[in-house]
PDB file of C-alpha atoms in Angstrom:
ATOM      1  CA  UNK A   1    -171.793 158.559 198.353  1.00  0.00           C
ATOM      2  CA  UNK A   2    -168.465 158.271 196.399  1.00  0.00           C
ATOM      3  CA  UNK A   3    -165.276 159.474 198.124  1.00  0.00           C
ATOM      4  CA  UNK A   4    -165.240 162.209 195.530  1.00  0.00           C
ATOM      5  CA  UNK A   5    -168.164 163.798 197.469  1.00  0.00           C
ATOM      6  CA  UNK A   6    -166.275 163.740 200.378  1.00  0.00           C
ATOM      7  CA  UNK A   7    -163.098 165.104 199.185  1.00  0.00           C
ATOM      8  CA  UNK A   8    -165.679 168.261 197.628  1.00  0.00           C
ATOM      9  CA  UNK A   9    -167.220 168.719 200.599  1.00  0.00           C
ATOM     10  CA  UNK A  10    -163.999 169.211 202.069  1.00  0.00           C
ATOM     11  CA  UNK A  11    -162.059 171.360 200.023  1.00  0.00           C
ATOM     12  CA  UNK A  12    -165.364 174.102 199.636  1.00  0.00           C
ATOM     13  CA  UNK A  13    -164.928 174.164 203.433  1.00  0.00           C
ATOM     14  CA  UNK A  14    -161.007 174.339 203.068  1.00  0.00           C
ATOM     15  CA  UNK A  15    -158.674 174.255 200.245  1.00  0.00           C
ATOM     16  CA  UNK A  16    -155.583 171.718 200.898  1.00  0.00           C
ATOM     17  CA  UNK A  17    -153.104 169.812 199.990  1.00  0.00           C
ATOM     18  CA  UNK A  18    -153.523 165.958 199.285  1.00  0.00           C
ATOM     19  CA  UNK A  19    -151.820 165.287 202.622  1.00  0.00           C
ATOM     20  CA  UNK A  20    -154.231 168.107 204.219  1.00  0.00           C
ATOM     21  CA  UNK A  21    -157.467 166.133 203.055  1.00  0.00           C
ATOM     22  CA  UNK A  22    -155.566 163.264 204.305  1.00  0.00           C
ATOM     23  CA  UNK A  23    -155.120 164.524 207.730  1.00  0.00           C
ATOM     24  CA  UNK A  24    -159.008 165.407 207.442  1.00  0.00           C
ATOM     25  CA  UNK A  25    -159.721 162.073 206.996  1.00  0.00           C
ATOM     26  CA  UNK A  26    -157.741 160.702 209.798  1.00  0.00           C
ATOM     27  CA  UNK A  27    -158.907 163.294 212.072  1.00  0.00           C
ATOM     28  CA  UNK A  28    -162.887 163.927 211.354  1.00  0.00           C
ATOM     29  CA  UNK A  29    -164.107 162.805 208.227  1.00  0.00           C
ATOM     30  CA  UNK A  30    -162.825 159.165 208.381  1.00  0.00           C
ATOM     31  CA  UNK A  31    -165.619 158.132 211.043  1.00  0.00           C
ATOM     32  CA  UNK A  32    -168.434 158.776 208.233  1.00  0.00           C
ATOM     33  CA  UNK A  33    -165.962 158.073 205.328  1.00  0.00           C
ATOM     34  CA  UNK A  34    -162.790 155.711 204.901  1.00  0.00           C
ATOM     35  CA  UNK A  35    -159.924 156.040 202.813  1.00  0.00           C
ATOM     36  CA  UNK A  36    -156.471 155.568 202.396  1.00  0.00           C
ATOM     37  CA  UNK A  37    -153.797 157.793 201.924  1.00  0.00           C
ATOM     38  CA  UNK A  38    -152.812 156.494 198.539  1.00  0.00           C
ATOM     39  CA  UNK A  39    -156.645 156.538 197.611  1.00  0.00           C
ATOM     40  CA  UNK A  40    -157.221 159.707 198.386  1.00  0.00           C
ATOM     41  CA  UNK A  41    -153.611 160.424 196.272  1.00  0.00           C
ATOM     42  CA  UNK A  42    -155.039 158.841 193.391  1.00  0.00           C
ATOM     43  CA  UNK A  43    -159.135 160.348 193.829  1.00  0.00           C
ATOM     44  CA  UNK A  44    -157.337 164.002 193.616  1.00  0.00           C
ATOM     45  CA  UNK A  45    -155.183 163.032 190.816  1.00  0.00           C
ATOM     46  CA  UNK A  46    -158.061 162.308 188.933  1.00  0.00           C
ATOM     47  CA  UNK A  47    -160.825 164.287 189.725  1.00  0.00           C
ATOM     48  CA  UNK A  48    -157.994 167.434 188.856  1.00  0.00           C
ATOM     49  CA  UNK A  49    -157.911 165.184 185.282  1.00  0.00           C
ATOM     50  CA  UNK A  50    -161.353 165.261 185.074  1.00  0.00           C
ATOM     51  CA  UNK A  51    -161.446 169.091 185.581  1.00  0.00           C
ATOM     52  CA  UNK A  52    -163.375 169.091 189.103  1.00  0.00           C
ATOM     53  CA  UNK A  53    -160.530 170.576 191.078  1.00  0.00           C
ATOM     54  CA  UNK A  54    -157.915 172.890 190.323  1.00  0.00           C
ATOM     55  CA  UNK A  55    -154.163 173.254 191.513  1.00  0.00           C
ATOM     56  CA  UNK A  56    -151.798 175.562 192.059  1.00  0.00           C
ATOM     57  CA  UNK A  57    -148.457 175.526 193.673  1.00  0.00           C
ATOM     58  CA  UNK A  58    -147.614 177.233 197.062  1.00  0.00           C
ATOM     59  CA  UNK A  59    -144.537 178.108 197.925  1.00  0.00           C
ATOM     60  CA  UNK A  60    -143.353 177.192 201.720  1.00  0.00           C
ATOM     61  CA  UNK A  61    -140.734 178.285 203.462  1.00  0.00           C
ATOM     62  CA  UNK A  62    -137.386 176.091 203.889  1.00  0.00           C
ATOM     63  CA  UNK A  63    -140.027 172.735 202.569  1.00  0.00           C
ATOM     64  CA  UNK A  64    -140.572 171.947 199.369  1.00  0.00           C
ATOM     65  CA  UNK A  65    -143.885 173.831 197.312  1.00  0.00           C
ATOM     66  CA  UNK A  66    -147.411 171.932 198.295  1.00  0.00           C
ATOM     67  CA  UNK A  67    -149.785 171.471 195.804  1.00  0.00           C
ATOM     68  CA  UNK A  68    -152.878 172.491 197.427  1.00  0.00           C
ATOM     69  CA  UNK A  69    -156.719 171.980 195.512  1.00  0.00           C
ATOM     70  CA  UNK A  70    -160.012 174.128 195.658  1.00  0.00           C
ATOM     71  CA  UNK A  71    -163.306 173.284 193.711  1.00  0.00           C
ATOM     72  CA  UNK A  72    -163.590 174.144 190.188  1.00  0.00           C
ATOM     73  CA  UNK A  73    -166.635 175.045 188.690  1.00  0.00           C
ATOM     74  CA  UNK A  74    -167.320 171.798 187.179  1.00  0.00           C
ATOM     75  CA  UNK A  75    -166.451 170.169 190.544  1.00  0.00           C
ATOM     76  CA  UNK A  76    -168.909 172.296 192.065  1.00  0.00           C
ATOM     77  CA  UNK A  77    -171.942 171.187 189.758  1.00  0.00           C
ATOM     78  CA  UNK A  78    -171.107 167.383 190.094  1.00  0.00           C
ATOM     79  CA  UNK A  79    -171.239 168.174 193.915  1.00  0.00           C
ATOM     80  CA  UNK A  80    -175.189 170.033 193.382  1.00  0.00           C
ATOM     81  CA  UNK A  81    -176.231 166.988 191.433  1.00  0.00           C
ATOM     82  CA  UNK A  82    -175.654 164.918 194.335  1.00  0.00           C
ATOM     83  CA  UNK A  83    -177.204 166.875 196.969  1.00  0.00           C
ATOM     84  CA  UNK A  84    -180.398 167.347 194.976  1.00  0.00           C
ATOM     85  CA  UNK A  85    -180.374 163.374 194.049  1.00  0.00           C
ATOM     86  CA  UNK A  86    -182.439 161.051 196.743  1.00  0.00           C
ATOM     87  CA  UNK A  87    -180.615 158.235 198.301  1.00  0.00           C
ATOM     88  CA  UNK A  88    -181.636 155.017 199.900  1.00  0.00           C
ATOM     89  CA  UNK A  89    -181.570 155.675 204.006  1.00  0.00           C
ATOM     90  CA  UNK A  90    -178.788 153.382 204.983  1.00  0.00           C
ATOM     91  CA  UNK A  91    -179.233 150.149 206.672  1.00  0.00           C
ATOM     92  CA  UNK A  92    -176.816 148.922 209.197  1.00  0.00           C
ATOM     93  CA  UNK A  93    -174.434 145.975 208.855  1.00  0.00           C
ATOM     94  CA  UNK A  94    -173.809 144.738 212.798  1.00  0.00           C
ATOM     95  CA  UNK A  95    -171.514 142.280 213.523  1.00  0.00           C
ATOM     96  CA  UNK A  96    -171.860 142.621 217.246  1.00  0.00           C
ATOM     97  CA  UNK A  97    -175.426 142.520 217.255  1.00  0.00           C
ATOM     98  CA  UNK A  98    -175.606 139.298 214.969  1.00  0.00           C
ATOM     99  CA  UNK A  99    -173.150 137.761 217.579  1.00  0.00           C
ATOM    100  CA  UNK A 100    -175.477 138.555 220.968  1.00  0.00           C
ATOM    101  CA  UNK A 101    -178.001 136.830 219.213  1.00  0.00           C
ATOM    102  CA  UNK A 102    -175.959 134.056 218.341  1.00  0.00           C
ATOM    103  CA  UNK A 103    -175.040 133.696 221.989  1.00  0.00           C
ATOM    104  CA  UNK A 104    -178.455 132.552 223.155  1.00  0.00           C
ATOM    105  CA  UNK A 105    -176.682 128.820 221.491  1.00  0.00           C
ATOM    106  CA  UNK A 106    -173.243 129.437 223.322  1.00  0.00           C
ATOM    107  CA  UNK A 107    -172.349 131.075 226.306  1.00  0.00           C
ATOM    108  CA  UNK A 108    -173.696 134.392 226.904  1.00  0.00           C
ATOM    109  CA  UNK A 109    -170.953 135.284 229.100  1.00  0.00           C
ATOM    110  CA  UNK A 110    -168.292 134.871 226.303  1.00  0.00           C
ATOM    111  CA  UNK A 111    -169.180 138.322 224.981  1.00  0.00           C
ATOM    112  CA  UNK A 112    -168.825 140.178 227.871  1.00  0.00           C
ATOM    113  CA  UNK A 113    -165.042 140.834 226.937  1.00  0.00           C
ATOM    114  CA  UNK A 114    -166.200 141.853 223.324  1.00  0.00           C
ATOM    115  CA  UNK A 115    -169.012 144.077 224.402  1.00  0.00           C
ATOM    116  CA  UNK A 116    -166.893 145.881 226.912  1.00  0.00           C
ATOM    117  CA  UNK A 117    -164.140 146.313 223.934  1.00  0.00           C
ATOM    118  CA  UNK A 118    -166.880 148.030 222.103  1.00  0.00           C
ATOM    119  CA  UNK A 119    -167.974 150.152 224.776  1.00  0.00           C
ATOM    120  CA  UNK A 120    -164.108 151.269 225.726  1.00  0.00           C
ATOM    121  CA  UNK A 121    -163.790 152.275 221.333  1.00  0.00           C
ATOM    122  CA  UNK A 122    -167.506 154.010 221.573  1.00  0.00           C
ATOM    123  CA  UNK A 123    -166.220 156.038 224.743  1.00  0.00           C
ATOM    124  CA  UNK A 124    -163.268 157.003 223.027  1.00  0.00           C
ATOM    125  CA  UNK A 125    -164.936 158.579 220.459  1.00  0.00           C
ATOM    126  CA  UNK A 126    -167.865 160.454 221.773  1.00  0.00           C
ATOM    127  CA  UNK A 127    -164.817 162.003 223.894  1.00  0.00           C
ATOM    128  CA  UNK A 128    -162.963 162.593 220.672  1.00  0.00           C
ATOM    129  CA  UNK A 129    -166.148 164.344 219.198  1.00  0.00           C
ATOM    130  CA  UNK A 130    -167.037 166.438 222.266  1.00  0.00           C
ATOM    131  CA  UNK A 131    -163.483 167.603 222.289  1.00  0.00           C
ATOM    132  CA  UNK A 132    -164.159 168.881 218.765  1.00  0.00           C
ATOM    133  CA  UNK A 133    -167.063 170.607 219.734  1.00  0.00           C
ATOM    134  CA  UNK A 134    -165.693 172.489 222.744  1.00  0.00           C
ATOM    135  CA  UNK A 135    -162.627 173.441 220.794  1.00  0.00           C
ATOM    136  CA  UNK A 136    -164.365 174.569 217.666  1.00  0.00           C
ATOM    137  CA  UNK A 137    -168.172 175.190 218.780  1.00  0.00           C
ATOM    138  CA  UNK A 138    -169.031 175.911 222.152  1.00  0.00           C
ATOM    139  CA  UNK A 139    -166.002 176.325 224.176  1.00  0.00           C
ATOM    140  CA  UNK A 140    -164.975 179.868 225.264  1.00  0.00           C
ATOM    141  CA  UNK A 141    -161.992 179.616 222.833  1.00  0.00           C
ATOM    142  CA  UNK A 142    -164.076 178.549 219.718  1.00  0.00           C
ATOM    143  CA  UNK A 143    -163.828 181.147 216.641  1.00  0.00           C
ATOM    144  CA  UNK A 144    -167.205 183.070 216.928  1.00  0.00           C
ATOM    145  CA  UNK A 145    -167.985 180.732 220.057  1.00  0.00           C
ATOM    146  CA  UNK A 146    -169.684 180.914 223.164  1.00  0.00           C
ATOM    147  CA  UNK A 147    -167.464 183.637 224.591  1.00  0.00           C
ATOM    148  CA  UNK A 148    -168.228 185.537 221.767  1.00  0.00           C
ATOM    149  CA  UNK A 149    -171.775 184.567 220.300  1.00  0.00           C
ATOM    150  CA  UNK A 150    -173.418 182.551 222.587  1.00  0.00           C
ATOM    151  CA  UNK A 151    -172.972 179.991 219.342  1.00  0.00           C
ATOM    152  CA  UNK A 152    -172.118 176.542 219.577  1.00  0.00           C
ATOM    153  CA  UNK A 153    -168.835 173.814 217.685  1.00  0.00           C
ATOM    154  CA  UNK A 154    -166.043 174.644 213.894  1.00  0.00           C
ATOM    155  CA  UNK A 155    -163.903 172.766 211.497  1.00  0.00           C
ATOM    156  CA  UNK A 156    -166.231 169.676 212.897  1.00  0.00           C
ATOM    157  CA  UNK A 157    -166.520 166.125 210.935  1.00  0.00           C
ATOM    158  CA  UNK A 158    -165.411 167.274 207.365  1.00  0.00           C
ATOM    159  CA  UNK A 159    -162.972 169.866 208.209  1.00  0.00           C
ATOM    160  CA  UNK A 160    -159.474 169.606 210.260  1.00  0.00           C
ATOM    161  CA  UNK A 161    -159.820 173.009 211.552  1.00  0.00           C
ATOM    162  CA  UNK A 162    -161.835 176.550 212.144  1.00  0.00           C
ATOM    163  CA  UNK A 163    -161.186 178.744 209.242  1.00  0.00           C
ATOM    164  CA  UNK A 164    -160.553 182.189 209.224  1.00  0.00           C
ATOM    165  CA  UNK A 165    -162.787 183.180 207.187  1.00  0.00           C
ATOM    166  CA  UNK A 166    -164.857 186.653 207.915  1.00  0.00           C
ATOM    167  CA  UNK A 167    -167.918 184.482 208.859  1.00  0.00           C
ATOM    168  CA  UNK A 168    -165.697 183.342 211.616  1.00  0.00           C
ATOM    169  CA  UNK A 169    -164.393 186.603 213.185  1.00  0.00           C
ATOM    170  CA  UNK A 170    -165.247 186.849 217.022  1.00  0.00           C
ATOM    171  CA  UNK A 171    -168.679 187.743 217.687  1.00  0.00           C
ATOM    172  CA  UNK A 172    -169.755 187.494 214.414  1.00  0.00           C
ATOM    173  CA  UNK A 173    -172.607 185.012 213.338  1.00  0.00           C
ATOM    174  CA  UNK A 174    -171.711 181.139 212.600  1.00  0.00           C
ATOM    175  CA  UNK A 175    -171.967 180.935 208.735  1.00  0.00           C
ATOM    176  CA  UNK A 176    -174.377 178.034 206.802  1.00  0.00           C
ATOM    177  CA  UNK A 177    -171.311 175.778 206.432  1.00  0.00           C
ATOM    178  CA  UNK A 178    -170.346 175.952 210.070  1.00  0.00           C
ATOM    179  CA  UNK A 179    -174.228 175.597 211.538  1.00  0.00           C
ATOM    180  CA  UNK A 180    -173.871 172.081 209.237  1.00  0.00           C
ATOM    181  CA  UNK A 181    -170.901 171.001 210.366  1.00  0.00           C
ATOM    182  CA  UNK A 182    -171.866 171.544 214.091  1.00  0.00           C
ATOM    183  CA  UNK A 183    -175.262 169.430 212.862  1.00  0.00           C
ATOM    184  CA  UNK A 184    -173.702 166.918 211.880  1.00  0.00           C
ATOM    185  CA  UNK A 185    -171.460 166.935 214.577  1.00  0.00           C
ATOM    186  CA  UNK A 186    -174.113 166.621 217.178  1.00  0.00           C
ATOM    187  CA  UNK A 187    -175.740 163.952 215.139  1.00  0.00           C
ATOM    188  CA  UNK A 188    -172.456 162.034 215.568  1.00  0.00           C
ATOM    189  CA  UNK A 189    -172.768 162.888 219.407  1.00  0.00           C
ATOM    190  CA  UNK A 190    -176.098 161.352 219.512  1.00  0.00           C
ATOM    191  CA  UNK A 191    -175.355 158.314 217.754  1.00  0.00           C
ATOM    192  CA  UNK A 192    -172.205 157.473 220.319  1.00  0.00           C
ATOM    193  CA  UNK A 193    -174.509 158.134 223.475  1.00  0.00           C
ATOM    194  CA  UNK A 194    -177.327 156.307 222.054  1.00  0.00           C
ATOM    195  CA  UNK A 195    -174.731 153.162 221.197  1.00  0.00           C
ATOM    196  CA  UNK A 196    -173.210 153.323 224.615  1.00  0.00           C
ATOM    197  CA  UNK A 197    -176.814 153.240 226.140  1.00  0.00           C
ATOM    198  CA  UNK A 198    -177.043 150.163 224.089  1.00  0.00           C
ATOM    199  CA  UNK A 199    -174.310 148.765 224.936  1.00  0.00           C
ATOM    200  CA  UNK A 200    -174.871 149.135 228.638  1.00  0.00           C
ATOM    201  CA  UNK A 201    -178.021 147.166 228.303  1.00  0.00           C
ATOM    202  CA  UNK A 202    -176.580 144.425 226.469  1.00  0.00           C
ATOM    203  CA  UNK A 203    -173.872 144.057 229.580  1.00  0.00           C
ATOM    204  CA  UNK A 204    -176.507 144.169 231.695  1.00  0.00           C
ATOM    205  CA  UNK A 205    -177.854 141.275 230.097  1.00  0.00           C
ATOM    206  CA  UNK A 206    -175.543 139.119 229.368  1.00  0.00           C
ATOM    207  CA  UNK A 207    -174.131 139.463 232.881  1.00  0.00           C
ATOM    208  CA  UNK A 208    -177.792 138.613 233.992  1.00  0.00           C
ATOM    209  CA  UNK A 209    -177.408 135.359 231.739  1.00  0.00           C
ATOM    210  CA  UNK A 210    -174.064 134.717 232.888  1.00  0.00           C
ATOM    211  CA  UNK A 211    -174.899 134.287 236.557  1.00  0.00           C
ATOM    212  CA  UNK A 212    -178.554 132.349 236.376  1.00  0.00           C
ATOM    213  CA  UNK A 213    -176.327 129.463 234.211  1.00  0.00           C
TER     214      UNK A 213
END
């Protein structure tokens, strides 16, 4: 994936300014995507070259006029290329786990620091994305949520918001965009309870190690 298909993604879910997407990226999409500000600065400048977005100047009150983007057409067909192109499931580069391996010729209970470090940033996100889906799926406040629908987390990884789009009016049924970015929320869920697991076992371990030395 290119950070073009990121910023597509993004702006067919909400149009924005550069500093919106940036925000976005910050906020939601940065944990499956990085970028910097200036990238994403420069990306926009030249996919709107290229003709796949489109801008148009929005006036604010007492601030100066924001330049906010949507999808153009041709934007929109280089995005359903890449959806129906197959990619290579990703394999996973892993510091951490190349280092507890490499402990068996040190001392074990030299990671214990780093592991817990790792556990403290994993817990701080799973909060961060279970936060995100009780504000914008499941929580009685969501757009369309559970005090409404019975339906479950918004705005999720690629967006930096609920929309109010009709799809999103209380009670009404969550909309194809919003079932897939509560999906792919939940997938992010999984993967931060599954690591912490993980991570749980390895401390186990290497405290285990520590003390028969």
């Amino acid at each position: 994936m290119a950070i073009e298909h990121a910023i597509l993604v993004s702006l067919l879910e909400k149009p924005g300014s550069g500093y919106e997407l940036a925000r976005r990226f910050e906020r939601s999409i940065g944990y499956f995507w990085t970028a910097s500000h200036q990238q994403i600065y420069r990306v926009l400048k030249r996919m709107e070259s290229d003709g796949w977005v489109d801008a148009r100047d929005v006036p604010q009150q007492g601030r100066p006029d924001k330049k906010e983007y949507t999808v153009a057409d041709l934007g929109q067909a280089v995005l359903s290329s890449w959806i129906h192109q197959p990619i290579e499931p990703e394999s996973i580069r892993h510091d951490l786990a190349v280092k507890i391996r490499g402990a068996a010729f040190d001392d074990p209970a030299a990671l214990i620091h780093e592991v817990e470090r790792h556990r403290q940033a994993h817990t701080e996100r799973l909060a961060h994305y279970l936060a995100g889906e009780e504000r914008d799926f499941t929580g009685p406040d969501a757009p369309g949520g559970a005090r409404d629908a019975g339906a479950g987390p918004p705005g999720g990884p690629l967006d930096d918001g609920p929309d109010d789009g009709p799809h999103d009016r209380p009670g009404g049924p969550l909309d194809a965009g919003r079932e897939l970015q509560h999906v792919v929320l939940r997938g992010g869920i999984a993967y931060e309870r599954m690591t912490l697991a993980w991570l749980d076992d390895v401390l186990a371990t290497l405290h285990r190690l520590a003390a028969g030395r």
